[in-house]
PDB file of C-alpha atoms in Angstrom:
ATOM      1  CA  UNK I   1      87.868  66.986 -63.716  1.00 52.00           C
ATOM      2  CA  UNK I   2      86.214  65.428 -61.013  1.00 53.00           C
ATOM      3  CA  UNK I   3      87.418  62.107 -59.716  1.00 55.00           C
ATOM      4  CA  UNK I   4      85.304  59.074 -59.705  1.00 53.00           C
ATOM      5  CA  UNK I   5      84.497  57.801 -56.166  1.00 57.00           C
ATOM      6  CA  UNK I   6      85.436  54.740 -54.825  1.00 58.00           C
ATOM      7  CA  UNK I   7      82.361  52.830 -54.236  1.00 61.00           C
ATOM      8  CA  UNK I   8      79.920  49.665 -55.714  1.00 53.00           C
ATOM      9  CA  UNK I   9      77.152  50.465 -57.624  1.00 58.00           C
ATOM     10  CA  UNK I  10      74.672  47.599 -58.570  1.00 55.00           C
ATOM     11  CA  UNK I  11      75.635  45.911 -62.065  1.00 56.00           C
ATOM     12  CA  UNK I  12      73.162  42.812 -61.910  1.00 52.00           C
ATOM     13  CA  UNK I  13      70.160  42.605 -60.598  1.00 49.00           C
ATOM     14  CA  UNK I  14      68.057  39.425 -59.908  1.00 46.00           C
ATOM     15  CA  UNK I  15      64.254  38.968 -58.524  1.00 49.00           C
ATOM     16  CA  UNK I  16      64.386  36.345 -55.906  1.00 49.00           C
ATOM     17  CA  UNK I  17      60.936  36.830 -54.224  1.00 54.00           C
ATOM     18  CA  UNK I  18      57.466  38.821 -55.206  1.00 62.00           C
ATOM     19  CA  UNK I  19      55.476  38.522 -58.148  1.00 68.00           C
ATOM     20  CA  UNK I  20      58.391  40.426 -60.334  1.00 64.00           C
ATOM     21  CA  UNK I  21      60.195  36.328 -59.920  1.00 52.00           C
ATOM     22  CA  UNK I  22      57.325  34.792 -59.550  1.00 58.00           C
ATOM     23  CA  UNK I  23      56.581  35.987 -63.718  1.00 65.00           C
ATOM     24  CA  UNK I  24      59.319  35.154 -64.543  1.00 57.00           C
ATOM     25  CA  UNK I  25      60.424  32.229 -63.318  1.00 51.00           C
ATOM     26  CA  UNK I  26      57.211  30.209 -61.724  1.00 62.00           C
ATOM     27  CA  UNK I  27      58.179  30.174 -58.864  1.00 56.00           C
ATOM     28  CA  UNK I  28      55.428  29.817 -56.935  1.00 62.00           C
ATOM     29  CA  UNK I  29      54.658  26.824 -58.790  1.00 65.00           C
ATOM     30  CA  UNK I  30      58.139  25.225 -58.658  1.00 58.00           C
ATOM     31  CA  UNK I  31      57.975  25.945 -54.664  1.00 58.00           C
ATOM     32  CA  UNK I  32      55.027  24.201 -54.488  1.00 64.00           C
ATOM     33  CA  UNK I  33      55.707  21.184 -55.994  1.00 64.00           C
ATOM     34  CA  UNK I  34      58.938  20.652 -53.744  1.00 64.00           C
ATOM     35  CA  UNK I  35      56.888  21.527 -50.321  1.00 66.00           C
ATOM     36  CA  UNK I  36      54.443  19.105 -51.560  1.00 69.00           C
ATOM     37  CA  UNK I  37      56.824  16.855 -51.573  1.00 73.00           C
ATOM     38  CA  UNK I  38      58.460  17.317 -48.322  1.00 76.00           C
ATOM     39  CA  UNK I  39      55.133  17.640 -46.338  1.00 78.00           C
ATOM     40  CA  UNK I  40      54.021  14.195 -48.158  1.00 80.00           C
ATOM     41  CA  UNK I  41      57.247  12.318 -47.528  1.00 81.00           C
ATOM     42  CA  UNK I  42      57.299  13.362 -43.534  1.00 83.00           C
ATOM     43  CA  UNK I  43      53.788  12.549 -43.525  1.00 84.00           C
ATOM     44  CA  UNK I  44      54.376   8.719 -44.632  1.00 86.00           C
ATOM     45  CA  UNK I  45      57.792   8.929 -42.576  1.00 87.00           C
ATOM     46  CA  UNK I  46      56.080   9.760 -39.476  1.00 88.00           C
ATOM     47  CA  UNK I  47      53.625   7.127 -40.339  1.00 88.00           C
ATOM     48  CA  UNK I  48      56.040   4.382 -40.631  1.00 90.00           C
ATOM     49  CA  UNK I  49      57.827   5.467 -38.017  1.00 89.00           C
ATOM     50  CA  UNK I  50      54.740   5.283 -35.858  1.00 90.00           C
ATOM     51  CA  UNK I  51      54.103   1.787 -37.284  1.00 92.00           C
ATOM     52  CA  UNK I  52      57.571   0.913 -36.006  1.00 92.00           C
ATOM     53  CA  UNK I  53      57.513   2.599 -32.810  1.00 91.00           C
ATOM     54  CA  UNK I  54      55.959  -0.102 -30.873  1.00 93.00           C
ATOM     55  CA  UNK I  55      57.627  -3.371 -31.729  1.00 94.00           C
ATOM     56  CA  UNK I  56      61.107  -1.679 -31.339  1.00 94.00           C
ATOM     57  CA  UNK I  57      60.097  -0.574 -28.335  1.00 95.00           C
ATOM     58  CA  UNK I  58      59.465  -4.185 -27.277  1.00 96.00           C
ATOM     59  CA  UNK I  59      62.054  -5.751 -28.919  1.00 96.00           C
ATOM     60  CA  UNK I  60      64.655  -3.350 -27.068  1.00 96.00           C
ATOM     61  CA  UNK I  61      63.223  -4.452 -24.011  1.00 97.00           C
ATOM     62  CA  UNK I  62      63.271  -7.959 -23.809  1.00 97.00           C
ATOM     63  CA  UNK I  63      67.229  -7.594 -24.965  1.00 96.00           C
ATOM     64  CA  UNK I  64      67.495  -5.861 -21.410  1.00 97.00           C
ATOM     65  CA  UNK I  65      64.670  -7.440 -19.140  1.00 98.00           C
ATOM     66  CA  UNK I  66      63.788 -11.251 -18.930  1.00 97.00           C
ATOM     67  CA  UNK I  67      60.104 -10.228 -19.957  1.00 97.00           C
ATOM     68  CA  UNK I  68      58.453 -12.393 -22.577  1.00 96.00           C
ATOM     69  CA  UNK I  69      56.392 -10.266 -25.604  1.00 95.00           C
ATOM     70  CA  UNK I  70      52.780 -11.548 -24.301  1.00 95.00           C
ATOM     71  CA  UNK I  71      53.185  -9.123 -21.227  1.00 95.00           C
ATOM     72  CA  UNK I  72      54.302  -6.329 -23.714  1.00 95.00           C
ATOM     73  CA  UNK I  73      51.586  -6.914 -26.137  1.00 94.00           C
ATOM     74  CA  UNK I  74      48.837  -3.661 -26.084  1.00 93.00           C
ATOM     75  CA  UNK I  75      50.928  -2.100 -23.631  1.00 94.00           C
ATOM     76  CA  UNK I  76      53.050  -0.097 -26.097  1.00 93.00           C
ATOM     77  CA  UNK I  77      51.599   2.545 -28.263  1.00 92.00           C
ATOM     78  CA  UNK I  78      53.333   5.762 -30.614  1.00 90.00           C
ATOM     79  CA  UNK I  79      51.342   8.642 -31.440  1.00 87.00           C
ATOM     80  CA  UNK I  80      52.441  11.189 -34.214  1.00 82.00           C
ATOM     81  CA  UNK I  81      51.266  14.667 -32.452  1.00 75.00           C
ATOM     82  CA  UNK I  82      52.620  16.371 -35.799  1.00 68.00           C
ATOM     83  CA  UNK I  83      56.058  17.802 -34.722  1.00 72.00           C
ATOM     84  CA  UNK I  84      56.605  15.028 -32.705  1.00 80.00           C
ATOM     85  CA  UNK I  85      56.087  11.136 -32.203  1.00 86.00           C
ATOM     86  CA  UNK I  86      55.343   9.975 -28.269  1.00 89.00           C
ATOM     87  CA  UNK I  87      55.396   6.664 -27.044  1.00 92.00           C
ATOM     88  CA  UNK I  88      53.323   5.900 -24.289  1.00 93.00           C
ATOM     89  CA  UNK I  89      53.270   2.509 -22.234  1.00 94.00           C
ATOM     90  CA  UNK I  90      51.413   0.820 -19.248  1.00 94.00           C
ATOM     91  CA  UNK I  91      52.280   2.049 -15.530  1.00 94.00           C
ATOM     92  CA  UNK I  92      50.530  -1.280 -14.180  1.00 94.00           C
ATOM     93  CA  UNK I  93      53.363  -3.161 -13.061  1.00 95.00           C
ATOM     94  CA  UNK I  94      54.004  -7.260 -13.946  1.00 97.00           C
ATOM     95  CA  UNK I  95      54.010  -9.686 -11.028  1.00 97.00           C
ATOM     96  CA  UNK I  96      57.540 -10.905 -10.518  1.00 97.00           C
ATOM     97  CA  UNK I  97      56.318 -14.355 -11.234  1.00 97.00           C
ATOM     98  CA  UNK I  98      56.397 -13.009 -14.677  1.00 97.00           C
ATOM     99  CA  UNK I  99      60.522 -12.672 -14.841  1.00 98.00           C
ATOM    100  CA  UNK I 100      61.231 -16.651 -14.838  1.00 97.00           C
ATOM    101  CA  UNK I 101      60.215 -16.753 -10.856  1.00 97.00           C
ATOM    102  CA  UNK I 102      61.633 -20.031  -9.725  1.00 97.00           C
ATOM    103  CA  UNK I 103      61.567 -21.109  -5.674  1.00 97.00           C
ATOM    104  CA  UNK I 104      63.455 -24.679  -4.427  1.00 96.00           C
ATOM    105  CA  UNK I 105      61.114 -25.221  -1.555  1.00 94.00           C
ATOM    106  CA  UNK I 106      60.923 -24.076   1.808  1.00 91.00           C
ATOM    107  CA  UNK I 107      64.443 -24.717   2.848  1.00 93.00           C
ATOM    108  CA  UNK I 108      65.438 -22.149   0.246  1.00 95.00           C
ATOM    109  CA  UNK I 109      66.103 -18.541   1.277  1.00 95.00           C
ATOM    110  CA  UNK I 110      63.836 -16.985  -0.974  1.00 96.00           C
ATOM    111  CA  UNK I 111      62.229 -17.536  -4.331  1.00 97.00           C
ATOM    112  CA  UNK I 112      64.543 -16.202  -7.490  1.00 97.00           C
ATOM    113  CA  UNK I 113      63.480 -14.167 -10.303  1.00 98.00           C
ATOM    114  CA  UNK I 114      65.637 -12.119 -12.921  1.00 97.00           C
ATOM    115  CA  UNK I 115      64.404  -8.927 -13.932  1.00 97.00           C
ATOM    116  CA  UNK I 116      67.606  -8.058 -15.738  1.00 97.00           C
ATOM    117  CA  UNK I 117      68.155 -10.488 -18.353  1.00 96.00           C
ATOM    118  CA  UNK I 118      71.007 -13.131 -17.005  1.00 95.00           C
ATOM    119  CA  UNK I 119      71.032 -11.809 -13.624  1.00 96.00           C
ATOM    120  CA  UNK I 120      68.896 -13.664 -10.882  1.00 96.00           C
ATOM    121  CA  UNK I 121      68.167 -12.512  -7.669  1.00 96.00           C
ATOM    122  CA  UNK I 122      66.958 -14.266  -4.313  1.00 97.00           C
ATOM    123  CA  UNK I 123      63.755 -12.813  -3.138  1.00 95.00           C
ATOM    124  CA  UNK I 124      64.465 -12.673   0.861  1.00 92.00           C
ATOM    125  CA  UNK I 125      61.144 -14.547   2.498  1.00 91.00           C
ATOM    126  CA  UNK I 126      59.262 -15.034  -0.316  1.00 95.00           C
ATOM    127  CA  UNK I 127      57.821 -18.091  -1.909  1.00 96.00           C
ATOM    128  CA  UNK I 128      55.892 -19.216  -5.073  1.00 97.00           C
ATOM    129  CA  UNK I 129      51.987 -19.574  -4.299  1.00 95.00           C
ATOM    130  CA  UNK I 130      48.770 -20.060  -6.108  1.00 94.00           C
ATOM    131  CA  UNK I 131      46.140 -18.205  -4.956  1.00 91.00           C
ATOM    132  CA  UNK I 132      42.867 -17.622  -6.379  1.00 89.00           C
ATOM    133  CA  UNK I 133      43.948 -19.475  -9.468  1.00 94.00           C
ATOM    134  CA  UNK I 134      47.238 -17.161 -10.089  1.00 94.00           C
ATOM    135  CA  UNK I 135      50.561 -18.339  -9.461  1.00 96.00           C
ATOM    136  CA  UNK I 136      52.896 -15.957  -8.090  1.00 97.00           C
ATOM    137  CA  UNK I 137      55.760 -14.968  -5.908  1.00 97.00           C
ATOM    138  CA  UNK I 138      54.425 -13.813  -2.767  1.00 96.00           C
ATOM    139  CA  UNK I 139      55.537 -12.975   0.947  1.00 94.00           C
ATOM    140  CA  UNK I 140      53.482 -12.828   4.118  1.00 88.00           C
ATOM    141  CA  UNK I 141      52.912  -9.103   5.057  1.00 78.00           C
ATOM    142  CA  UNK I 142      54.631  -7.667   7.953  1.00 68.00           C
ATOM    143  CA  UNK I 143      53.338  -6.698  11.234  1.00 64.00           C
ATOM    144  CA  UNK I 144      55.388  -4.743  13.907  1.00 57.00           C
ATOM    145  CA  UNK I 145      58.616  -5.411  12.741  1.00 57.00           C
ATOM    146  CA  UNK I 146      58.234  -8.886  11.190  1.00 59.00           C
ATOM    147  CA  UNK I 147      56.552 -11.155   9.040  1.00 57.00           C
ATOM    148  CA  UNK I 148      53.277 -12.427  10.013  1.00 57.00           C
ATOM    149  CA  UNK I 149      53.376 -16.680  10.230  1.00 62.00           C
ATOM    150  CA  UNK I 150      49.645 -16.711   9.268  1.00 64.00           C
ATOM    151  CA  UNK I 151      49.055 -13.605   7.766  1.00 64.00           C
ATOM    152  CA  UNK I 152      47.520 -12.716   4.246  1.00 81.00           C
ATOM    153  CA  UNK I 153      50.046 -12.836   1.678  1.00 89.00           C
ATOM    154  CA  UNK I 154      51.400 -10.260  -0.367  1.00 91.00           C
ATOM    155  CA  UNK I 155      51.898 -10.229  -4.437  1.00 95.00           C
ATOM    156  CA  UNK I 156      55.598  -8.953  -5.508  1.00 96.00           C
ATOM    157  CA  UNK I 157      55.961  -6.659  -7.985  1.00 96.00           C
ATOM    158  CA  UNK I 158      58.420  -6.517 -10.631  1.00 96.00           C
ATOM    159  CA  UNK I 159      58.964  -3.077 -12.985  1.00 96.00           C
ATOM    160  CA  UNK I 160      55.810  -1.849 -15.305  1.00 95.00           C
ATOM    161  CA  UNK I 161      56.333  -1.700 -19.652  1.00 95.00           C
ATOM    162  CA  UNK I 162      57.027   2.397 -18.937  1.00 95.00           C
ATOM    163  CA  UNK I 163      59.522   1.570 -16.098  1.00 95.00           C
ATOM    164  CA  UNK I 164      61.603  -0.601 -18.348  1.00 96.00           C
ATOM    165  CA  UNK I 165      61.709   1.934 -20.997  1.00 95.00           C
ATOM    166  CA  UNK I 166      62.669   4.805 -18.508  1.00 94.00           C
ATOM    167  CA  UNK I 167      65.158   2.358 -16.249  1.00 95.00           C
ATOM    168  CA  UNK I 168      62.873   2.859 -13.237  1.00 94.00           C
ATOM    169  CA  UNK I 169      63.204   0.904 -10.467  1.00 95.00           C
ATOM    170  CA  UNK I 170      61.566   0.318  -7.506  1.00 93.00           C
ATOM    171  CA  UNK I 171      60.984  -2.076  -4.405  1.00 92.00           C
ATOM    172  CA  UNK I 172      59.142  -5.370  -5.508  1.00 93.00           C
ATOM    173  CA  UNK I 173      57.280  -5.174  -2.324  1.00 87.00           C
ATOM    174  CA  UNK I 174      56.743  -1.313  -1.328  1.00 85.00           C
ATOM    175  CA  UNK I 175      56.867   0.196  -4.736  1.00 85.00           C
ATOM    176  CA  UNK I 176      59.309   2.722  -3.535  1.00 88.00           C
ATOM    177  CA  UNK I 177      61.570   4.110  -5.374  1.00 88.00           C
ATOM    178  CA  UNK I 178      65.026   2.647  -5.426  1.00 88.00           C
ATOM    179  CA  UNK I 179      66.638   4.258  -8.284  1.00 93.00           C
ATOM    180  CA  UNK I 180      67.549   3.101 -12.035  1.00 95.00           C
ATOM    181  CA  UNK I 181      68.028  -0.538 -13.707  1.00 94.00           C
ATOM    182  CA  UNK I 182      71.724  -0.070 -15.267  1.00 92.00           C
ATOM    183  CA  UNK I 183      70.218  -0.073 -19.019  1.00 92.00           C
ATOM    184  CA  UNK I 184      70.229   2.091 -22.014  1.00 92.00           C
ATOM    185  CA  UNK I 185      66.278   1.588 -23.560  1.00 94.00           C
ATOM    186  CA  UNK I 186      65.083   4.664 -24.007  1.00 92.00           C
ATOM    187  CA  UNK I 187      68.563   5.924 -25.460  1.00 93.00           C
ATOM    188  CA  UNK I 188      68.332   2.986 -27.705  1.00 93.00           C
ATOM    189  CA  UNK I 189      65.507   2.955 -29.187  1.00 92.00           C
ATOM    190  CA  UNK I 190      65.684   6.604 -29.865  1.00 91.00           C
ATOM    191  CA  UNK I 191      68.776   6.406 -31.541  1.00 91.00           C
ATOM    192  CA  UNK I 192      66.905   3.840 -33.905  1.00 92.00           C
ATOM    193  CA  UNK I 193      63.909   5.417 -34.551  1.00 90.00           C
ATOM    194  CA  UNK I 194      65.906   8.589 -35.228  1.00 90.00           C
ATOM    195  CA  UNK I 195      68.154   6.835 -37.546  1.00 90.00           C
ATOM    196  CA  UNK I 196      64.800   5.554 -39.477  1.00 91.00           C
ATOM    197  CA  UNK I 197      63.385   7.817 -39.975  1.00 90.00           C
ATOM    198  CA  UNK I 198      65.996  10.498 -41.744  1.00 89.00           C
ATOM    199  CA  UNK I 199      66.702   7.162 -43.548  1.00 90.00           C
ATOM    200  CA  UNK I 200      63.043   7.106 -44.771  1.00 89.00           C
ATOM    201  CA  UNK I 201      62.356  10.710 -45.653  1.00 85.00           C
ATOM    202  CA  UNK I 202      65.953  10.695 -47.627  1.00 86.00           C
ATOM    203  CA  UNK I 203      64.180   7.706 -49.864  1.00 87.00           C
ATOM    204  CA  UNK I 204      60.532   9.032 -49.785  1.00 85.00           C
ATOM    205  CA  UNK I 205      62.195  12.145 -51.101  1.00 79.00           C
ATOM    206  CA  UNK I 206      64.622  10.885 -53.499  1.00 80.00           C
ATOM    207  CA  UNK I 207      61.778   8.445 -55.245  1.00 79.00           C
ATOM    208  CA  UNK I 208      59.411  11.517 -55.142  1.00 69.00           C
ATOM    209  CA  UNK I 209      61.861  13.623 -57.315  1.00 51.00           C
ATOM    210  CA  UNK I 210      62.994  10.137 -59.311  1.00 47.00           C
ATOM    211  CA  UNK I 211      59.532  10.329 -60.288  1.00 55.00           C
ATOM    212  CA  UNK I 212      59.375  13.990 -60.991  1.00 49.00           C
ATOM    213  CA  UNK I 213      56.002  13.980 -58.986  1.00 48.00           C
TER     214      UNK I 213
END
């Protein structure tokens, strides 16, 4: 008598895919519906999160930077590219006047201004003018080595809406480069957004299926 071998055989047998499960089960049908759902809910996620976007942008800012929300306004947009939501914002830099630019007169070594929120700095030279109707911080432009007594003066410059967001920072009167603002915006406000917007699909989903739509 032969002896049985010692191997699996298939007992149970279930369609999964094809048009064999598909008969029997709907599942085309029952797909559907659910990837309906999804591709709806990120669709109005994204779209909130869009909406969003800007003003947390802004509002994570001014917690960092002494910047009031008038010289944000406009300058902060979010566009959903499908896959992906960008935020783009202004490269123009704002005058330093713009960071609460204060100057005590002309015995006074400079005129202050604090970029970082609760952290002034002295402006070497420089002085608060009005010229052509604008009030700003300025300093007389330099000449072989040294500052001009008569010379045409020279705006300062403090960091643009994109270099706040990025930590840029730069030289108020070369616009060099001089490294990064000790702040956390960008990491911020993507940790917020991210946080959102799971938090949103999770409830666009769950009151889709509450709804058995």
């Amino acid at each position: 008598m032969a002896r049985a071998r010692n191997r699996k055989n298939q007992a149970i047998k279930f369609a999964l895919n094809g048009k064999r499960a598909d008969d029997a089960y709907g599942l085309s049908e029952l797909v559907g519906r659910y990837v309906g759902r999804v591709d709806v809910a990120k669709k109005r996620a994204t779209v909130s999160l869009a909406r969003r976007a800007g003003p947390a942008v802004s509002r994570e800012i001014r917690g960092a930077f002494n910047v009031r929300a008038r010289q944000l306004s406009g300058k902060i947009t979010a566009k959903s590219t499908g896959d992906s939501l960008r935020i783009y914002a202004f490269d123009r830099r704002i005058p330093l006047m713009e960071f609460g630019g204060k100057w005590a007169g002309r015995k006074s070594p400079g005129a202050m201004a604090s970029v970082l929120r609760g952290q002034p700095e002295i402006y070497a030279h420089s002085f608060i003018r009005t010229v052509s109707g604008l009030r700003s911080i300025r300093v007389r432009q330099q000449r072989g080595g040294g500052r001009v007594p008569r010379g045409p003066l020279q705006m300062l410059y403090g960091p643009s809406p994109r270099d706040m967001i990025i930590g840029r920072r730069s030289d108020p009167e070369t616009r060099a480069g001089e490294g990064f603002y000790p702040t956390s915006v960008r990491e911020n406000v993507a940790d917020q957004l991210v946080t959102f917007y799971v938090g949103e699909l999770k409830r666009l989903m769950d009151l889709g299926v509450g709804r058995g739509r």
